[in-house]
Amino acid sequence: MADGLLGRRGPLQAGERVLLVDGRQRRYLVELQAGKAFHTHAGWVDHDAIIGQLPGSEVRGSAGRRFLVLRPTLGDVVLKMPRGAQVIYPKDLGAILLAADVGPGMRVLEAGVGSGALSMALLRAGAEVVGYELRADFAEVAKRNVATWLGEAPYRVELRDVGEGIDGGPYDRVVLDLPEPWRVVPHAVEALAPGGILLAYLPTIGQTAQLREAMEAHGFVLCETAEVLRRTWHIEGRSIRPDHRMVAHTGFLTSGRKGPAREEPAEP
């Protein structure tokens, strides 16, 4: 991967995005352009005062307020980038990479690419990704986000219904973010390499139960379902307590491994 905005080093340059953090920890994703200014309710910040600075520097706005300047992380980008579909939260992206055991050189079939957030996580883990997407507008948003943030990457998106079949196997992993993943299970069995992993992300437990039934009927083993709940803490002097708000349920992660071949899978 090359020429993307994530992972750059050295001084900040015109044309890249930076994260401005104010004194109340509010975050703003800003594209630097020479001669421009970023306006807030508390005044503005000249882009020229940021260009050429190193990440971690502080700049002052027109009202004297200080802003910390950083290059954004993938988590920052996922929450603020242009999107078509609902984005997968950063807390789930990390869990997906571990549950699906995605690593360098793996071939991954991803279906339901949405805005490309999961695609970017898979690519940054070193995988080669082929995406299936039904909606052309979602596919374009995903490709644009990947190109902007990662640059040239081993990534291809095809407009097709994964429920009608998977071509180009074997794949090391099949990762699904779509409403009816049980339709894909018979095709995933054929497309996965021996011992490969199928992982699906679903919002409801009813969908998850139907998926698990299909996976077990088609010979997947070591099946597991989990959710990730993220709670931050307020720590200030002797005031230590959980924050009043947390990112609780967002989706269920279900994974399983392709088991021994079966001559005739049972009906789910």
Short mmCIF file of C-alpha atoms in Angstrom, two decimals:
data_model
loop_
_atom_site.label_atom_id
_atom_site.label_comp_id
_atom_site.label_asym_id
_atom_site.label_seq_id
_atom_site.Cartn_x
_atom_site.Cartn_y
_atom_site.Cartn_z
CA MET A 1 0.00 0.00 0.00
CA ALA A 2 1.29 3.46 -0.84
CA ASP A 3 0.28 7.11 -1.12
CA GLY A 4 -2.54 6.86 1.43
CA LEU A 5 -3.13 9.36 4.20
CA LEU A 6 -2.88 6.84 7.05
CA GLY A 7 0.56 5.99 8.32
CA ARG A 8 2.37 9.05 6.97
CA ARG A 9 5.39 10.41 8.81
CA GLY A 10 7.25 13.68 9.01
CA PRO A 11 5.86 17.23 8.86
CA LEU A 12 2.18 17.78 8.08
CA GLN A 13 1.52 18.65 4.46
CA ALA A 14 -1.16 20.42 2.46
CA GLY A 15 -3.68 17.91 1.10
CA GLU A 16 -3.65 15.54 4.08
CA ARG A 17 -6.20 15.26 6.86
CA VAL A 18 -5.31 16.12 10.42
CA LEU A 19 -7.09 15.76 13.72
CA LEU A 20 -7.56 18.95 15.73
CA VAL A 21 -8.29 18.40 19.42
CA ASP A 22 -9.52 21.33 21.54
CA GLY A 23 -9.25 21.82 25.28
CA ARG A 24 -12.47 19.89 25.88
CA GLN A 25 -11.19 16.89 23.90
CA ARG A 26 -13.50 17.55 20.97
CA ARG A 27 -12.04 16.18 17.75
CA TYR A 28 -12.24 17.69 14.28
CA LEU A 29 -11.02 16.01 11.10
CA VAL A 30 -9.69 18.72 8.78
CA GLU A 31 -8.20 18.61 5.29
CA LEU A 32 -5.24 21.00 5.13
CA GLN A 33 -5.26 23.55 2.30
CA ALA A 34 -2.84 26.44 1.96
CA GLY A 35 -4.51 29.78 2.60
CA LYS A 36 -7.61 28.24 4.19
CA ALA A 37 -8.91 28.34 7.75
CA PHE A 38 -10.90 25.95 9.93
CA HIS A 39 -13.77 27.73 11.69
CA THR A 40 -15.25 26.74 15.04
CA HIS A 41 -17.66 28.39 17.44
CA ALA A 42 -14.59 29.69 19.27
CA GLY A 43 -12.83 31.31 16.30
CA TRP A 44 -10.70 29.91 13.51
CA VAL A 45 -7.39 28.17 12.94
CA ASP A 46 -5.26 29.03 9.91
CA HIS A 47 -4.19 25.97 7.94
CA ASP A 48 -0.87 27.69 7.18
CA ALA A 49 -0.11 27.63 10.92
CA ILE A 50 -0.43 23.82 10.83
CA ILE A 51 1.28 22.97 7.52
CA GLY A 52 4.92 22.13 8.18
CA GLN A 53 4.38 21.34 11.87
CA LEU A 54 5.08 17.91 13.32
CA PRO A 55 2.24 15.77 14.69
CA GLY A 56 1.82 16.45 18.39
CA SER A 57 2.31 20.20 17.98
CA GLU A 58 -0.01 22.84 19.39
CA VAL A 59 -1.43 25.75 17.43
CA ARG A 60 -3.46 28.73 18.61
CA GLY A 61 -6.75 29.79 17.12
CA SER A 62 -7.88 33.36 16.50
CA ALA A 63 -9.39 33.53 20.01
CA GLY A 64 -6.19 32.31 21.66
CA ARG A 65 -7.45 28.78 22.26
CA ARG A 66 -4.98 25.96 21.81
CA PHE A 67 -5.51 22.96 19.54
CA LEU A 68 -3.46 19.79 19.56
CA VAL A 69 -2.63 18.67 16.01
CA LEU A 70 -2.29 14.94 15.24
CA ARG A 71 -2.49 12.59 12.32
CA PRO A 72 -5.71 10.57 12.69
CA THR A 73 -5.77 6.89 13.56
CA LEU A 74 -7.88 4.37 11.67
CA GLY A 75 -10.40 4.56 14.53
CA ASP A 76 -10.71 8.34 14.11
CA VAL A 77 -11.15 7.97 10.37
CA VAL A 78 -13.83 5.25 10.65
CA LEU A 79 -16.05 7.43 12.82
CA LYS A 80 -15.69 10.57 10.70
CA MET A 81 -15.19 9.45 7.11
CA PRO A 82 -17.88 9.73 4.38
CA ARG A 83 -20.20 6.76 4.56
CA GLY A 84 -23.04 5.13 2.70
CA ALA A 85 -24.04 2.32 5.06
CA GLN A 86 -23.87 2.18 8.84
CA VAL A 87 -20.23 1.91 9.84
CA ILE A 88 -18.78 -0.87 12.00
CA TYR A 89 -17.45 0.65 15.22
CA PRO A 90 -13.71 0.57 15.96
CA LYS A 91 -14.30 -1.60 19.03
CA ASP A 92 -15.72 -4.31 16.77
CA LEU A 93 -13.12 -3.96 14.02
CA GLY A 94 -10.30 -5.05 16.32
CA ALA A 95 -12.33 -7.99 17.60
CA ILE A 96 -13.16 -9.05 14.03
CA LEU A 97 -9.49 -9.11 13.05
CA LEU A 98 -8.66 -11.39 15.99
CA ALA A 99 -11.73 -13.62 15.75
CA ALA A 100 -11.12 -14.16 12.04
CA ASP A 101 -7.36 -14.33 12.63
CA VAL A 102 -6.57 -12.06 9.68
CA GLY A 103 -2.90 -11.60 8.89
CA PRO A 104 -0.43 -10.67 6.15
CA GLY A 105 -0.86 -12.40 2.80
CA MET A 106 -4.28 -13.90 3.52
CA ARG A 107 -6.98 -13.87 0.84
CA VAL A 108 -10.23 -12.51 2.27
CA LEU A 109 -13.68 -12.44 0.68
CA GLU A 110 -15.70 -9.63 2.25
CA ALA A 111 -19.40 -9.27 1.45
CA GLY A 112 -21.33 -6.11 2.29
CA VAL A 113 -18.48 -3.62 2.05
CA GLY A 114 -20.63 -0.65 3.11
CA SER A 115 -18.38 2.36 3.61
CA GLY A 116 -15.12 0.43 3.52
CA ALA A 117 -14.29 0.63 7.23
CA LEU A 118 -13.91 -3.13 7.60
CA SER A 119 -12.09 -3.29 4.28
CA MET A 120 -9.50 -0.83 5.56
CA ALA A 121 -9.00 -2.81 8.77
CA LEU A 122 -8.50 -6.03 6.79
CA LEU A 123 -6.09 -4.37 4.36
CA ARG A 124 -4.03 -2.77 7.12
CA ALA A 125 -3.71 -6.21 8.70
CA GLY A 126 -1.95 -7.25 5.48
CA ALA A 127 -4.75 -9.15 3.73
CA GLU A 128 -5.73 -9.14 0.07
CA VAL A 129 -9.44 -8.30 -0.09
CA VAL A 130 -12.11 -9.04 -2.68
CA GLY A 131 -15.41 -7.35 -1.84
CA TYR A 132 -18.93 -8.23 -3.00
CA GLU A 133 -21.48 -5.42 -2.78
CA LEU A 134 -25.05 -5.14 -4.09
CA ARG A 135 -25.26 -1.34 -4.19
CA ALA A 136 -23.13 0.62 -6.63
CA ASP A 137 -23.20 3.76 -4.46
CA PHE A 138 -21.87 1.86 -1.43
CA ALA A 139 -19.17 0.25 -3.57
CA GLU A 140 -18.00 3.63 -4.84
CA VAL A 141 -17.88 5.11 -1.33
CA ALA A 142 -15.86 2.13 -0.09
CA LYS A 143 -13.38 2.28 -2.97
CA ARG A 144 -12.98 6.04 -2.55
CA ASN A 145 -12.38 5.77 1.21
CA VAL A 146 -9.82 2.99 0.76
CA ALA A 147 -8.01 4.92 -1.98
CA THR A 148 -7.98 8.12 0.09
CA TRP A 149 -6.71 6.63 3.32
CA LEU A 150 -4.65 3.64 2.20
CA GLY A 151 -3.71 4.57 -1.36
CA GLU A 152 -2.86 1.72 -3.71
CA ALA A 153 -3.97 -1.53 -2.04
CA PRO A 154 -4.78 -5.15 -3.02
CA TYR A 155 -8.50 -4.39 -3.08
CA ARG A 156 -11.24 -5.12 -5.60
CA VAL A 157 -15.00 -4.63 -5.27
CA GLU A 158 -17.49 -6.48 -7.48
CA LEU A 159 -21.18 -5.62 -7.83
CA ARG A 160 -22.82 -8.96 -7.15
CA ASP A 161 -24.95 -10.96 -4.72
CA VAL A 162 -22.76 -13.21 -2.58
CA GLY A 163 -25.86 -15.30 -1.88
CA GLU A 164 -25.68 -16.54 -5.47
CA GLY A 165 -22.15 -17.88 -5.18
CA ILE A 166 -18.48 -17.06 -4.58
CA ASP A 167 -15.85 -17.18 -7.32
CA GLY A 168 -12.08 -17.05 -7.21
CA GLY A 169 -11.46 -19.31 -4.22
CA PRO A 170 -9.97 -20.72 -2.21
CA TYR A 171 -10.11 -17.92 0.34
CA ASP A 172 -8.49 -18.06 3.76
CA ARG A 173 -11.32 -16.07 5.32
CA VAL A 174 -14.90 -15.10 4.46
CA VAL A 175 -16.16 -12.04 6.35
CA LEU A 176 -19.81 -11.00 6.09
CA ASP A 177 -21.65 -7.83 7.05
CA LEU A 178 -25.11 -8.36 5.56
CA PRO A 179 -28.65 -9.16 6.78
CA GLU A 180 -28.94 -12.83 5.69
CA PRO A 181 -25.52 -14.46 5.99
CA TRP A 182 -27.08 -17.95 6.26
CA ARG A 183 -27.68 -17.74 2.49
CA VAL A 184 -23.92 -17.53 2.05
CA VAL A 185 -22.95 -20.46 4.28
CA PRO A 186 -23.20 -23.18 1.56
CA HIS A 187 -21.07 -21.07 -0.79
CA ALA A 188 -18.56 -20.24 1.97
CA VAL A 189 -18.00 -23.96 2.59
CA GLU A 190 -16.96 -24.37 -1.05
CA ALA A 191 -14.93 -21.15 -1.25
CA LEU A 192 -12.91 -21.51 1.96
CA ALA A 193 -9.57 -23.24 2.16
CA PRO A 194 -9.40 -26.25 4.54
CA GLY A 195 -9.68 -24.98 8.10
CA GLY A 196 -10.60 -21.49 6.88
CA ILE A 197 -12.71 -19.14 9.00
CA LEU A 198 -16.15 -17.69 8.35
CA LEU A 199 -17.09 -14.60 10.37
CA ALA A 200 -20.34 -12.65 10.28
CA TYR A 201 -21.38 -9.40 11.94
CA LEU A 202 -25.10 -9.11 12.80
CA PRO A 203 -27.21 -6.66 14.82
CA THR A 204 -29.81 -9.06 16.32
CA ILE A 205 -29.69 -12.35 18.18
CA GLY A 206 -32.49 -13.80 16.02
CA GLN A 207 -30.37 -13.39 12.89
CA THR A 208 -27.39 -14.79 14.78
CA ALA A 209 -29.29 -17.91 15.86
CA GLN A 210 -30.36 -18.59 12.26
CA LEU A 211 -26.77 -18.19 11.11
CA ARG A 212 -25.45 -20.56 13.78
CA GLU A 213 -27.97 -23.19 12.77
CA ALA A 214 -26.84 -22.97 9.14
CA MET A 215 -23.15 -23.05 10.06
CA GLU A 216 -23.51 -26.16 12.18
CA ALA A 217 -25.64 -27.86 9.52
CA HIS A 218 -22.88 -27.29 6.96
CA GLY A 219 -20.07 -28.64 9.05
CA PHE A 220 -18.50 -25.55 10.61
CA VAL A 221 -16.74 -26.29 13.89
CA LEU A 222 -15.54 -24.25 16.88
CA CYS A 223 -18.45 -21.87 16.31
CA GLU A 224 -18.60 -18.95 18.71
CA THR A 225 -20.73 -15.82 19.15
CA ALA A 226 -19.68 -12.77 21.17
CA GLU A 227 -20.32 -9.06 21.51
CA VAL A 228 -17.94 -6.32 22.57
CA LEU A 229 -18.98 -3.71 25.15
CA ARG A 230 -16.67 -0.73 25.61
CA ARG A 231 -16.82 1.39 28.76
CA THR A 232 -14.37 4.21 29.37
CA TRP A 233 -13.48 5.62 32.81
CA HIS A 234 -13.34 9.13 34.22
CA ILE A 235 -10.03 9.57 36.06
CA GLU A 236 -9.29 13.01 37.46
CA GLY A 237 -7.39 13.24 40.72
CA ARG A 238 -9.33 11.26 43.31
CA SER A 239 -12.46 11.28 41.20
CA ILE A 240 -12.38 7.82 39.65
CA ARG A 241 -15.52 6.24 38.26
CA PRO A 242 -16.93 4.73 35.09
CA ASP A 243 -18.08 7.28 32.54
CA HIS A 244 -21.84 7.80 32.48
CA ARG A 245 -22.04 6.81 28.82
CA MET A 246 -20.63 3.75 27.07
CA VAL A 247 -20.70 2.12 23.66
CA ALA A 248 -22.65 -1.01 24.51
CA HIS A 249 -24.26 -3.40 22.03
CA THR A 250 -23.52 -2.69 18.38
CA GLY A 251 -23.45 -6.17 16.89
CA PHE A 252 -22.84 -9.88 17.39
CA LEU A 253 -19.64 -11.44 16.03
CA THR A 254 -20.06 -15.06 15.02
CA SER A 255 -17.15 -17.15 13.77
CA GLY A 256 -16.51 -20.76 12.89
CA ARG A 257 -13.95 -22.90 11.09
CA LYS A 258 -14.51 -25.06 8.04
CA GLY A 259 -14.63 -28.64 9.29
CA PRO A 260 -14.21 -32.03 7.64
CA ALA A 261 -15.99 -32.50 4.32
CA ARG A 262 -19.55 -33.82 4.40
CA GLU A 263 -21.15 -35.64 1.53
CA GLU A 264 -24.64 -34.23 2.09
CA PRO A 265 -25.04 -31.31 4.56
CA ALA A 266 -28.15 -31.52 6.69
CA GLU A 267 -30.86 -28.97 6.05
CA PRO A 268 -30.59 -25.96 8.45
#
